[in-house]
PDB file of C-alpha atoms and ligand atoms in Angstrom:
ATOM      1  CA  UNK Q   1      -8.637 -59.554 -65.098  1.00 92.00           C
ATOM      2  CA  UNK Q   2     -11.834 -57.571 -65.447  1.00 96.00           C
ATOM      3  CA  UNK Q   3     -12.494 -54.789 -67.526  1.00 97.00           C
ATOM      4  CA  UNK Q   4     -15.593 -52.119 -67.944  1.00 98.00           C
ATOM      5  CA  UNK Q   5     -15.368 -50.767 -70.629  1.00 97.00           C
ATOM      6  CA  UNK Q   6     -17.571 -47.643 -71.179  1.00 98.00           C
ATOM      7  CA  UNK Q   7     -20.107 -49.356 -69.575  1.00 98.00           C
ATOM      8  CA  UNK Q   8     -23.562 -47.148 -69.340  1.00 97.00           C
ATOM      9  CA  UNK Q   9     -26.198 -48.777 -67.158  1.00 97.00           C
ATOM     10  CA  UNK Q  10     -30.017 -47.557 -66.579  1.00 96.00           C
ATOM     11  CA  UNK Q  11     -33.339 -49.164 -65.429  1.00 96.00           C
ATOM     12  CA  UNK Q  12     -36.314 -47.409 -68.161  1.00 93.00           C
ATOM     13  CA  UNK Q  13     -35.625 -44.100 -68.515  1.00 93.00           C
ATOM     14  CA  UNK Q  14     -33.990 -43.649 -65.217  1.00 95.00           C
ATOM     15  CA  UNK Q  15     -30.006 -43.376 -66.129  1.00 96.00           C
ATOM     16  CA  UNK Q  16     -27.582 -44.841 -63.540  1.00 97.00           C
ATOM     17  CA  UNK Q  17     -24.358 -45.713 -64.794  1.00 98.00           C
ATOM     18  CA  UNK Q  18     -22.728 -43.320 -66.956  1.00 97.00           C
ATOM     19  CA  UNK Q  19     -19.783 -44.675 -69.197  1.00 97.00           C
ATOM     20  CA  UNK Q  20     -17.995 -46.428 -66.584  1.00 98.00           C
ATOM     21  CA  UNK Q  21     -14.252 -47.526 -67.348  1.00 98.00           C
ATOM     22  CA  UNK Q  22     -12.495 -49.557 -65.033  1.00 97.00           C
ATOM     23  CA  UNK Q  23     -10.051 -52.412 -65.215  1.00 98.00           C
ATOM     24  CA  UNK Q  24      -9.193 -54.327 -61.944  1.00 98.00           C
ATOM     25  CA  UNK Q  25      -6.141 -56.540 -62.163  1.00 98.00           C
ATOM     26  CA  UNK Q  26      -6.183 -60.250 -60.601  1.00 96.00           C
ATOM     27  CA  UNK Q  27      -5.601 -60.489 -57.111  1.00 96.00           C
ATOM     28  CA  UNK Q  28      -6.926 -56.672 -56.738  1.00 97.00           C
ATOM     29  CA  UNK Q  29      -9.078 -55.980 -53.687  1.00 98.00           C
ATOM     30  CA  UNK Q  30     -11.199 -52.835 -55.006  1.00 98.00           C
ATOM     31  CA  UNK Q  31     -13.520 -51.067 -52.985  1.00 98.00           C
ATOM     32  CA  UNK Q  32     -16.818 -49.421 -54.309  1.00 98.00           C
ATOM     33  CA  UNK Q  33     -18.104 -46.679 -52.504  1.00 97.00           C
ATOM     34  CA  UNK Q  34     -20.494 -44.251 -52.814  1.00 95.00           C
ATOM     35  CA  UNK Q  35     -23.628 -42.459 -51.562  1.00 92.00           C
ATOM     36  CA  UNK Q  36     -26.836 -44.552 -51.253  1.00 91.00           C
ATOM     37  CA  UNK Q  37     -28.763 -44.747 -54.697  1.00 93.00           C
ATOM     38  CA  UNK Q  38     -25.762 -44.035 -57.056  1.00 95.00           C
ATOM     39  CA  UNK Q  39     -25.721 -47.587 -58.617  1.00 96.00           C
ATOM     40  CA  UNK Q  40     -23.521 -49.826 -56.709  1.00 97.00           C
ATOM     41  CA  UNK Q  41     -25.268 -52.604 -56.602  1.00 96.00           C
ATOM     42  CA  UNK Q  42     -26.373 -52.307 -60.248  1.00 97.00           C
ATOM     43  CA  UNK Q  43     -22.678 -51.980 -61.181  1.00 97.00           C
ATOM     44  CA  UNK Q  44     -22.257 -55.672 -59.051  1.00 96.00           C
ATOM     45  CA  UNK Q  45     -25.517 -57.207 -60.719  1.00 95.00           C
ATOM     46  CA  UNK Q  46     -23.602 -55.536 -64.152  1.00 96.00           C
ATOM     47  CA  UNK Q  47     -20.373 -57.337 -63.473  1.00 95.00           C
ATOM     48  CA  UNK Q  48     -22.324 -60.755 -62.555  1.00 93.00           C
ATOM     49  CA  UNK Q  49     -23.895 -60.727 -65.710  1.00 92.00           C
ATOM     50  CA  UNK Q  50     -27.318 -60.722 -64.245  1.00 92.00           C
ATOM     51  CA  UNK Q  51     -27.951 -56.867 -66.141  1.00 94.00           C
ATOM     52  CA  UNK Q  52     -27.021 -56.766 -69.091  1.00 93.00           C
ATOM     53  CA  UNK Q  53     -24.789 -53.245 -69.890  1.00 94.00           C
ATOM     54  CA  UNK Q  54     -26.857 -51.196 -71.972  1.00 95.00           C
ATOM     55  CA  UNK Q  55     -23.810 -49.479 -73.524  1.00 96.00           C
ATOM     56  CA  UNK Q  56     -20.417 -50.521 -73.118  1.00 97.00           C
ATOM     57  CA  UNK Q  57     -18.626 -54.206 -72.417  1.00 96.00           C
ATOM     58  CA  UNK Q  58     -17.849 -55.912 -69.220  1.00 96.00           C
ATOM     59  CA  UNK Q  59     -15.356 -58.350 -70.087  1.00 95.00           C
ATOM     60  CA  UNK Q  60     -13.285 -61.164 -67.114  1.00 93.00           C
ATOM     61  CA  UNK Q  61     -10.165 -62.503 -68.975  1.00 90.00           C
ATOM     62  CA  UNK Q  62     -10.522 -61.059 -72.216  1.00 90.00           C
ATOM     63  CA  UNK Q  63     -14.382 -62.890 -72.768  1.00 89.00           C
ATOM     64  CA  UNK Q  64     -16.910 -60.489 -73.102  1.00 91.00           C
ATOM     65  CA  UNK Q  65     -19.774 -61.032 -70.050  1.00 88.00           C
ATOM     66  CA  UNK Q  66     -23.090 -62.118 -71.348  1.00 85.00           C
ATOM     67  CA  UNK Q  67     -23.977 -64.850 -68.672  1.00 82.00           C
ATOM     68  CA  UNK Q  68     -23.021 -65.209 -64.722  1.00 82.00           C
ATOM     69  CA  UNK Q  69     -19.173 -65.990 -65.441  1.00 79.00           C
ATOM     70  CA  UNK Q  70     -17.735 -69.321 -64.361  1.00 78.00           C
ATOM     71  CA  UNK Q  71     -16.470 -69.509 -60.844  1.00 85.00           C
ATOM     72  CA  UNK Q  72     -18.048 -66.101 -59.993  1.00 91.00           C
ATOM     73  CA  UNK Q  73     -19.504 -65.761 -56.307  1.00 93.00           C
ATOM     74  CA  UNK Q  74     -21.935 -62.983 -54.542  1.00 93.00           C
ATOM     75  CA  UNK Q  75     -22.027 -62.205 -51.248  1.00 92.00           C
ATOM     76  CA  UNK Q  76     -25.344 -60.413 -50.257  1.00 86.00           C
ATOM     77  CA  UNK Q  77     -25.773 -57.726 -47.183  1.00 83.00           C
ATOM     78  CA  UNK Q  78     -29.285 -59.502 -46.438  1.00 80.00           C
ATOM     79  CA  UNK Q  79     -27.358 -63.162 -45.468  1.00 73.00           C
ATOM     80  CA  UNK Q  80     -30.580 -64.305 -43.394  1.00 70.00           C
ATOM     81  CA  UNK Q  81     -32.418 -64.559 -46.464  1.00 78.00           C
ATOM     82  CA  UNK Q  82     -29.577 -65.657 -48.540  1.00 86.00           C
ATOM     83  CA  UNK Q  83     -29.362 -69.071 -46.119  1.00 93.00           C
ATOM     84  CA  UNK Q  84     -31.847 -71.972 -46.838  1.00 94.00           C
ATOM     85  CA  UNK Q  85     -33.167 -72.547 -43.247  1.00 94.00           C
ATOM     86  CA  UNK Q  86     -34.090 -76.326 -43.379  1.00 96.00           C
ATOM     87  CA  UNK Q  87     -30.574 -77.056 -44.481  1.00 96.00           C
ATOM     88  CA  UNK Q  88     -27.590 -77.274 -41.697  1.00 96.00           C
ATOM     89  CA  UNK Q  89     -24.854 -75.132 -42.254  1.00 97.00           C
ATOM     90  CA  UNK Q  90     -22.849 -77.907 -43.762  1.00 97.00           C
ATOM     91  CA  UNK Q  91     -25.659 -78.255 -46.657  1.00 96.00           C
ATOM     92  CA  UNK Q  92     -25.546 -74.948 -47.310  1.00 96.00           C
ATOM     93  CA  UNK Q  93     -22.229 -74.508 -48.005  1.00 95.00           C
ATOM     94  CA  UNK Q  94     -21.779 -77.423 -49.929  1.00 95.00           C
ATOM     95  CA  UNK Q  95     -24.863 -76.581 -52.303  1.00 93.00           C
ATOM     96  CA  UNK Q  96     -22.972 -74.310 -54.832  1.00 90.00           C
ATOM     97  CA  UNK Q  97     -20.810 -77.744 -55.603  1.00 91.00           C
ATOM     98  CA  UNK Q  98     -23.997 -79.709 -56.547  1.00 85.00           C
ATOM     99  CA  UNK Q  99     -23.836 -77.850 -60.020  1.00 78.00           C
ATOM    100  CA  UNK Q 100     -20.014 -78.758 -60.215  1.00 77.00           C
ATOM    101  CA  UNK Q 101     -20.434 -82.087 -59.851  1.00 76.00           C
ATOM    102  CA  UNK Q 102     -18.425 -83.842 -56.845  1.00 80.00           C
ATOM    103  CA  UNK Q 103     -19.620 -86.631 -54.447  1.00 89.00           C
ATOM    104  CA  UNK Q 104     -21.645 -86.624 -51.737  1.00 90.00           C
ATOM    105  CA  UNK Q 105     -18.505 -87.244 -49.812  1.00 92.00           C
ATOM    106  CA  UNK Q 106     -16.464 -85.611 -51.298  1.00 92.00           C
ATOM    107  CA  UNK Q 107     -18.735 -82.118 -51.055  1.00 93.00           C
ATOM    108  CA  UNK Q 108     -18.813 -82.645 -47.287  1.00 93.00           C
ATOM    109  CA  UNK Q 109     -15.230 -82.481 -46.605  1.00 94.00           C
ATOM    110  CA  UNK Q 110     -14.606 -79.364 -48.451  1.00 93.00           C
ATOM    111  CA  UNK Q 111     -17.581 -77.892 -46.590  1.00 95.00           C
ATOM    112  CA  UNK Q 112     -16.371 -78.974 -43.529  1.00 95.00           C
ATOM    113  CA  UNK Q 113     -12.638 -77.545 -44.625  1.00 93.00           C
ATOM    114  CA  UNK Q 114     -13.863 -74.270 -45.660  1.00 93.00           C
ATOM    115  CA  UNK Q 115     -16.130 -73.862 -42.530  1.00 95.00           C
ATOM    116  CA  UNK Q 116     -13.345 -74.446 -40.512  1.00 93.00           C
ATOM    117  CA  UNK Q 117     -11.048 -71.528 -42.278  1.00 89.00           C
ATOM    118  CA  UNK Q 118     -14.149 -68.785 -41.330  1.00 91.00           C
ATOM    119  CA  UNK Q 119     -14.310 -69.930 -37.547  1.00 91.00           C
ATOM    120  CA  UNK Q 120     -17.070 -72.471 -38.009  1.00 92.00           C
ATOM    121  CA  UNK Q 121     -15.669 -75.541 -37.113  1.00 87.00           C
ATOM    122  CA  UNK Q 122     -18.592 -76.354 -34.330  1.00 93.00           C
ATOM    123  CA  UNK Q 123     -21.514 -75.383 -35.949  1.00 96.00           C
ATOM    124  CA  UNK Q 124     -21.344 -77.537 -39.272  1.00 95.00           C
ATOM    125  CA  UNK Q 125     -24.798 -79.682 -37.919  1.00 96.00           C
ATOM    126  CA  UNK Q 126     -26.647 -76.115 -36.946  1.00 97.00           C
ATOM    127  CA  UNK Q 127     -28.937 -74.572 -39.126  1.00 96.00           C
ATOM    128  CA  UNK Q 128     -28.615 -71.215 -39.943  1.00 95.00           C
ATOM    129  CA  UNK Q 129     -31.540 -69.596 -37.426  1.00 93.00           C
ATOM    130  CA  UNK Q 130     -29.529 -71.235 -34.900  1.00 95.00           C
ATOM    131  CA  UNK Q 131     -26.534 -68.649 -35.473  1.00 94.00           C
ATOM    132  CA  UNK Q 132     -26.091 -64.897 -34.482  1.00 92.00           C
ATOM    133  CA  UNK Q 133     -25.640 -62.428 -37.400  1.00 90.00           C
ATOM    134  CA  UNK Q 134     -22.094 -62.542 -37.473  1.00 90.00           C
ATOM    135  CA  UNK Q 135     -22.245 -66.021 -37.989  1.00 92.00           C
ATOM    136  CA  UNK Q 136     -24.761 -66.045 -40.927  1.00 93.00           C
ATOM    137  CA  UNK Q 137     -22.682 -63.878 -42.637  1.00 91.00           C
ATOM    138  CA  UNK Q 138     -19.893 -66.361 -42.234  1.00 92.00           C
ATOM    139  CA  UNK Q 139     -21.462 -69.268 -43.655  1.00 94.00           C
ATOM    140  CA  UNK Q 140     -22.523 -67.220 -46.753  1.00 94.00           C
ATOM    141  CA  UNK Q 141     -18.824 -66.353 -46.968  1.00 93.00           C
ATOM    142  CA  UNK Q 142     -17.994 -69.772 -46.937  1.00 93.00           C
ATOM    143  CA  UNK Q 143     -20.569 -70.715 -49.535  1.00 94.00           C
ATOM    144  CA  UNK Q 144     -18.910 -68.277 -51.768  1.00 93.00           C
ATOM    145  CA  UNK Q 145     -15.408 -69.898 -50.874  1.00 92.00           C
ATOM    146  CA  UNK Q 146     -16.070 -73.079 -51.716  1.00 92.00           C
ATOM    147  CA  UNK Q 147     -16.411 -73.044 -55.187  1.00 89.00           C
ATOM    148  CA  UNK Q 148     -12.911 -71.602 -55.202  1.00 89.00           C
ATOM    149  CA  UNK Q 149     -14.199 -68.163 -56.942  1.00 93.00           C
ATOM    150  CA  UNK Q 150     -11.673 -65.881 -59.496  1.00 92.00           C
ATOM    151  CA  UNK Q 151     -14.103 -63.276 -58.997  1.00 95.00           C
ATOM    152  CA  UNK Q 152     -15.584 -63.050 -55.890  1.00 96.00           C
ATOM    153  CA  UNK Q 153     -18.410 -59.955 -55.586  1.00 96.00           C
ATOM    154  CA  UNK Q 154     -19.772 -58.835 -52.175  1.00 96.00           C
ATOM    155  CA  UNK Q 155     -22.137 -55.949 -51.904  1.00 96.00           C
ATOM    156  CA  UNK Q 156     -22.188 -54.510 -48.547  1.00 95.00           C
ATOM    157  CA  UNK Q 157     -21.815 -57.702 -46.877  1.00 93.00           C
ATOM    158  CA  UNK Q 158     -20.956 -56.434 -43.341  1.00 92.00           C
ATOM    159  CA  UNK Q 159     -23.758 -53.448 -43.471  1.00 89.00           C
ATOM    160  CA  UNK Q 160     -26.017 -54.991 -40.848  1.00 84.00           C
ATOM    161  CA  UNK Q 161     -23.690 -56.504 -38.340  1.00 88.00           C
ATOM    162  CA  UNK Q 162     -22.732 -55.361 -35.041  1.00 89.00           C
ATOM    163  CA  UNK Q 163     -19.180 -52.977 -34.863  1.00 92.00           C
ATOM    164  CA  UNK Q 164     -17.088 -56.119 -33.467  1.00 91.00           C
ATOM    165  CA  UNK Q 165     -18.608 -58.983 -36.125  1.00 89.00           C
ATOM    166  CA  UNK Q 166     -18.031 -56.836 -38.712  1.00 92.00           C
ATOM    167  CA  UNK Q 167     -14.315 -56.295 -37.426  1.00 95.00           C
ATOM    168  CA  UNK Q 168     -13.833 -59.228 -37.243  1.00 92.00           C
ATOM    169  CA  UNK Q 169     -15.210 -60.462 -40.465  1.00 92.00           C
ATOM    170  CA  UNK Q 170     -13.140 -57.385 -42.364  1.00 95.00           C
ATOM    171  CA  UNK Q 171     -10.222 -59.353 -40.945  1.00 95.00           C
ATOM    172  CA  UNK Q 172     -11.153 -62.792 -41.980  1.00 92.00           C
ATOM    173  CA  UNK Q 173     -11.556 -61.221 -45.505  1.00 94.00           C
ATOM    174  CA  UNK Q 174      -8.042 -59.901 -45.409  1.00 95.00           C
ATOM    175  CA  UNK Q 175      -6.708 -63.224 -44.599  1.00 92.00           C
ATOM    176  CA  UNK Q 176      -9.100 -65.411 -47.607  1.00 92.00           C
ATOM    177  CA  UNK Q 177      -7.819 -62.044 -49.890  1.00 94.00           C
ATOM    178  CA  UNK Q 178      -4.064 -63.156 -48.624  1.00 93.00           C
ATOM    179  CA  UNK Q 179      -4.499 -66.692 -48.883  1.00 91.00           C
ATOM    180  CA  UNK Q 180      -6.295 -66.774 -52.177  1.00 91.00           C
ATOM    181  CA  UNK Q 181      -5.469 -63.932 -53.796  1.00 91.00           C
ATOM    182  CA  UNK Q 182      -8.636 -63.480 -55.364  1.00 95.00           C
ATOM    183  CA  UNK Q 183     -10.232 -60.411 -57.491  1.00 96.00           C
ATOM    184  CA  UNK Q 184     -12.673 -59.276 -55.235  1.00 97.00           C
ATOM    185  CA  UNK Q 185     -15.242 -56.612 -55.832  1.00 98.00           C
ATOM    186  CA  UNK Q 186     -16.399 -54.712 -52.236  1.00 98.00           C
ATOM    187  CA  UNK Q 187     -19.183 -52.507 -52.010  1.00 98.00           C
ATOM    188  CA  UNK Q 188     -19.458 -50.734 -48.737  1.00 96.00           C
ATOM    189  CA  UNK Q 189     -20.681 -46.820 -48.261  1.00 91.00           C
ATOM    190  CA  UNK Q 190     -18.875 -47.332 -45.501  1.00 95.00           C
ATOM    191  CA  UNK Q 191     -15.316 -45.370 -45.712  1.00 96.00           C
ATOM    192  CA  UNK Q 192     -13.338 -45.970 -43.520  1.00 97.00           C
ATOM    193  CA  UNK Q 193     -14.349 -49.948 -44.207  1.00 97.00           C
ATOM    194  CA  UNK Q 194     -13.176 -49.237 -48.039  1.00 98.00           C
ATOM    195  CA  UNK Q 195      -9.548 -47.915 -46.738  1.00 98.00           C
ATOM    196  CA  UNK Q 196      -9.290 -50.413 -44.418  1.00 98.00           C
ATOM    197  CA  UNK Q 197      -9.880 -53.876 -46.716  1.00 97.00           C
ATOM    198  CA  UNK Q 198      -9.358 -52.148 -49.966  1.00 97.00           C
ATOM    199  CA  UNK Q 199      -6.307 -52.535 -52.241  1.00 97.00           C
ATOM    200  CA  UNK Q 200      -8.033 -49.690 -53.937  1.00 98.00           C
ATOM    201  CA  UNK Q 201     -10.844 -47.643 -53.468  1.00 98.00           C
ATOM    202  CA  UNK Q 202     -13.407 -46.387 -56.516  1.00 98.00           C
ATOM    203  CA  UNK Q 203     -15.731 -43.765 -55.637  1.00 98.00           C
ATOM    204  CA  UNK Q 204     -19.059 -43.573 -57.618  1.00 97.00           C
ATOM    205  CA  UNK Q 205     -20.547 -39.593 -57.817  1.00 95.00           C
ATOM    206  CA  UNK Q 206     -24.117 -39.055 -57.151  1.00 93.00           C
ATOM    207  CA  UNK Q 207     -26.677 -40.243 -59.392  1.00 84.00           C
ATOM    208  CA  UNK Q 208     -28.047 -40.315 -61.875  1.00 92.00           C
ATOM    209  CA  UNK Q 209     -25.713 -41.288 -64.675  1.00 94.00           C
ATOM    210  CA  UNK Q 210     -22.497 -41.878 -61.601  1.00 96.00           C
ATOM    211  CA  UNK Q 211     -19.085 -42.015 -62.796  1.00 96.00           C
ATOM    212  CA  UNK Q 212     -15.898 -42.221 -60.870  1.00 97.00           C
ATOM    213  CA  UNK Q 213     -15.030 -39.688 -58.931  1.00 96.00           C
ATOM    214  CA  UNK Q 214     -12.214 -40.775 -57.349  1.00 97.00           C
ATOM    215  CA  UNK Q 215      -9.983 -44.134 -58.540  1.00 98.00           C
ATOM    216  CA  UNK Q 216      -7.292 -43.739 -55.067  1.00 98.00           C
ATOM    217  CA  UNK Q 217      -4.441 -46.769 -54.616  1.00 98.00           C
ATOM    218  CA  UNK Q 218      -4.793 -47.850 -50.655  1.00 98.00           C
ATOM    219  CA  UNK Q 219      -0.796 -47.835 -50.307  1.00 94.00           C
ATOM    220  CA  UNK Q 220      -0.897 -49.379 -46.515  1.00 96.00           C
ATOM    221  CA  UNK Q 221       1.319 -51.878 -45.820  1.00 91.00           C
ATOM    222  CA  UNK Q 222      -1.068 -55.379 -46.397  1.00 86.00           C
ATOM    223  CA  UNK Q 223      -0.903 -56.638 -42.607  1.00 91.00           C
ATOM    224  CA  UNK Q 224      -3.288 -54.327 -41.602  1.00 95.00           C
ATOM    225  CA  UNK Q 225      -5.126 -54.841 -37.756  1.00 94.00           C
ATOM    226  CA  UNK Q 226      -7.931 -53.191 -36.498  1.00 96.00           C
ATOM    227  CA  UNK Q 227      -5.902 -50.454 -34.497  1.00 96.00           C
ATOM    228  CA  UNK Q 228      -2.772 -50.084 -35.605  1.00 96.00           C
ATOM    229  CA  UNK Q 229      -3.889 -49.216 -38.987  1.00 97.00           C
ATOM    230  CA  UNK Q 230      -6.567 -47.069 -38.557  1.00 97.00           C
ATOM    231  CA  UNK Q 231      -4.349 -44.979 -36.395  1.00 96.00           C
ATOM    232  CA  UNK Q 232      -1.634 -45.064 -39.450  1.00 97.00           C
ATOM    233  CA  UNK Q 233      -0.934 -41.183 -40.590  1.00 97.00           C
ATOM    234  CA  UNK Q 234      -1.883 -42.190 -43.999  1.00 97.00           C
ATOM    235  CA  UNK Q 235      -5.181 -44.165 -43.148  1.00 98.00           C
ATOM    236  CA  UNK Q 236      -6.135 -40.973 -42.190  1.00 98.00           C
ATOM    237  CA  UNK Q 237      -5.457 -39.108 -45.082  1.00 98.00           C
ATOM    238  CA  UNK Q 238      -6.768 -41.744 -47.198  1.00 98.00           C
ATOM    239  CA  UNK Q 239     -10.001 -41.629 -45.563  1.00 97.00           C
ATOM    240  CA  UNK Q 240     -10.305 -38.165 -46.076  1.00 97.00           C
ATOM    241  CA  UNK Q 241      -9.736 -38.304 -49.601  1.00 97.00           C
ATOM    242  CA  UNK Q 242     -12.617 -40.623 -50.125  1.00 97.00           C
ATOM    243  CA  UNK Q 243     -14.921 -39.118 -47.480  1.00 96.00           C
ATOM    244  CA  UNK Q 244     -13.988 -35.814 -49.570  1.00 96.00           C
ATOM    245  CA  UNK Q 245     -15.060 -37.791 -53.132  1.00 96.00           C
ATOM    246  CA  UNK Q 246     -18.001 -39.029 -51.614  1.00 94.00           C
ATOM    247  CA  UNK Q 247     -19.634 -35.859 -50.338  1.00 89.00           C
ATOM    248  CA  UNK Q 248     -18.779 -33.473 -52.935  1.00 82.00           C
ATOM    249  CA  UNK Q 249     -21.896 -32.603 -54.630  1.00 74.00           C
ATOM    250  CA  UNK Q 250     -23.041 -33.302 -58.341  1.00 68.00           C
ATOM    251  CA  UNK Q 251     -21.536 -30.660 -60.894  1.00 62.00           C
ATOM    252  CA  UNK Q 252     -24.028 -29.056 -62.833  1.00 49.00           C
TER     253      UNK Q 252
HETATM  254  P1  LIG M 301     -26.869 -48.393 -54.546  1.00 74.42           P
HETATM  255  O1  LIG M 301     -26.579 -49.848 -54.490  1.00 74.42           O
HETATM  256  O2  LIG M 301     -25.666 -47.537 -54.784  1.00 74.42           O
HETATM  257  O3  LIG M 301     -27.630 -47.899 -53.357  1.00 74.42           O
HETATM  258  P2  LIG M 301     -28.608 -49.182 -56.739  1.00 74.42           P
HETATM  259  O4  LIG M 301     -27.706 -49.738 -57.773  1.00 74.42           O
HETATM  260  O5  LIG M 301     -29.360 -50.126 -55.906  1.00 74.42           O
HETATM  261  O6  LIG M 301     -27.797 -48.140 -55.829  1.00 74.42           O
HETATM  262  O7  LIG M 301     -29.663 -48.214 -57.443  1.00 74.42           O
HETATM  263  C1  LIG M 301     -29.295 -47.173 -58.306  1.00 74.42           C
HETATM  264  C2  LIG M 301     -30.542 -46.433 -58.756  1.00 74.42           C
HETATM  265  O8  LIG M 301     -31.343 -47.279 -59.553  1.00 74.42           O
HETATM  266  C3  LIG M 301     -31.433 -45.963 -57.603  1.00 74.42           C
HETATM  267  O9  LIG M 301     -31.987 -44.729 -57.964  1.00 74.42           O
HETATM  268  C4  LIG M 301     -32.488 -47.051 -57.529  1.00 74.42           C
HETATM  269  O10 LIG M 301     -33.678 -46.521 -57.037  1.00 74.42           O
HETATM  270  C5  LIG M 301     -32.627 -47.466 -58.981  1.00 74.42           C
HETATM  271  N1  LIG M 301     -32.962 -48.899 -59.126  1.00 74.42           N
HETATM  272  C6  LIG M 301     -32.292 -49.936 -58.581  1.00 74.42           C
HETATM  273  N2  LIG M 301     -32.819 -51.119 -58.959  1.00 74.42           N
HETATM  274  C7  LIG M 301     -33.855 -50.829 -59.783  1.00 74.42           C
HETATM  275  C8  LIG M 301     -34.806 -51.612 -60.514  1.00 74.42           C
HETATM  276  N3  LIG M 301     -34.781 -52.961 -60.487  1.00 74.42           N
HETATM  277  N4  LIG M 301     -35.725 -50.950 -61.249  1.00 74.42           N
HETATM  278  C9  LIG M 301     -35.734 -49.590 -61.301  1.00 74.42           C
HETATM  279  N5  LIG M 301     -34.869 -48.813 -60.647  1.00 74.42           N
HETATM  280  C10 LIG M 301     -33.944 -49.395 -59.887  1.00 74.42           C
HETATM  281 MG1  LIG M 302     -26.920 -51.282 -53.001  1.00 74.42          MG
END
């Protein structure tokens, strides 16, 4: 489980996070949206213990976050510069299990495994500049999967992909979110992306100092497909609750 509690975040003088309270369950699928600038991705570098909170705890499991948590993964939007280009795509996925400690061998084969599950099967020996966008993104998913993550964090990971990769990818994220049952953390400003992975959807207000302006349960049924759901009654409504949250304009 992880838990902000009160968790006030700012870079200098410039205040972005304003007593932020949230607690998202295992297995959760929570989506983070909000308008550009409002302190998403500090909120993700916050929860990977790469900021420290300057009020406020962020706590996974009951231990207070001081460090990068154990079996925590990112997932970047900018996945071409995220890849190491002189490595195949076998190497890169397998170089987050260096640090863990298993063979040569033995790192291969859950590559290989892994690659396999995001549609990669064929291009194990490529390197990455071999690879459309689409793909890119899916080895850096796969990266992420391998070390088995409890917390997996991905901050607009489909932003710069083409409308039928990142369909597609939305989907294979559904099925790892299925499989696994992972906590994952989603940041997208994109919202009908948020209702249609999300669990649950968080929406930050407008800086500075954001807080949630919207905390809204995604009750659609969990096999969700590109068309049927977003032509659901209640995907619509849903999406016009958040797009409602996310343009309202700062009180005050
Ligand atoms: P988002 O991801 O929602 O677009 P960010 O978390 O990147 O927002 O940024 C929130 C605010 O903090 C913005 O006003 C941004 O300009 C500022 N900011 C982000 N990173 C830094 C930094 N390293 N130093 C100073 N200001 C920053
Ligand atoms: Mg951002």
């Amino acid at each position: 489980m992880l838990r902000l509690d009160s968790v006030s975040q700012s870079y200098g003088e410039h205040h972005v996070l304003h007593k932020v309270s949230l607690t998202v369950p295992d297995g959760q699928l929570l989506c983070v949206v909000g308008p550009s600038g409002c302190g998403k991705s500090t909120l993700l570098r916050t929860i990977a213990g790469l900021l420290p909170a300057r009020e406020g705890t962020v706590a996974v499991d009951g231990t207070p976050v001081t460090g990068v948590p154990e079996r925590l993964a990112v997932v970047f939007q900018d996945y071409g510069r995220s890849l190491l280009p002189w490595l195949t795509v076998r190497d890169n996925v397998a170089l987050p299990l260096r640090r863990q400690g298993p063979r040569r061998a033995e790192r291969h084969e859950r590559a290989e495994h892994i690659l396999a599950r995001v549609g990669l099967n064929g291009s194990a020996r490529h390197h990455p500049w071999q690879l459309s966008g689409g793909m890119q993104q899916r080895v850096a998913i796969a990266r992420a999967l391998v070390v088995r993550p409890s917390l997996l964090l991905m901050d607009e990971p489909f932003g710069s992909l083409d409308a039928q990769a990142r369909e597609d990818l939305e989907d294979l994220l559904l099925d790892v979110h299925r499989d696994d049952g992972t906590t994952i953390v989603f940041v997208t400003h994109d919202i009908d992306e948020s209702v249609y992975v999300g669990d649950r959807v968080v929406v930050l207000s407008p800086g500075p100092g954001s807080r949630i302006a919207l905390d809204l349960p995604v009750d659609l049924p969990p096999r969700r497909d590109q068309i049927t759901t977003r032509a659901l009654p209640e995907f619509v409504t849903l999406r016009a609750k958040v797009g409602r949250a996310v343009r309202t304009p700062r009180r005050g």
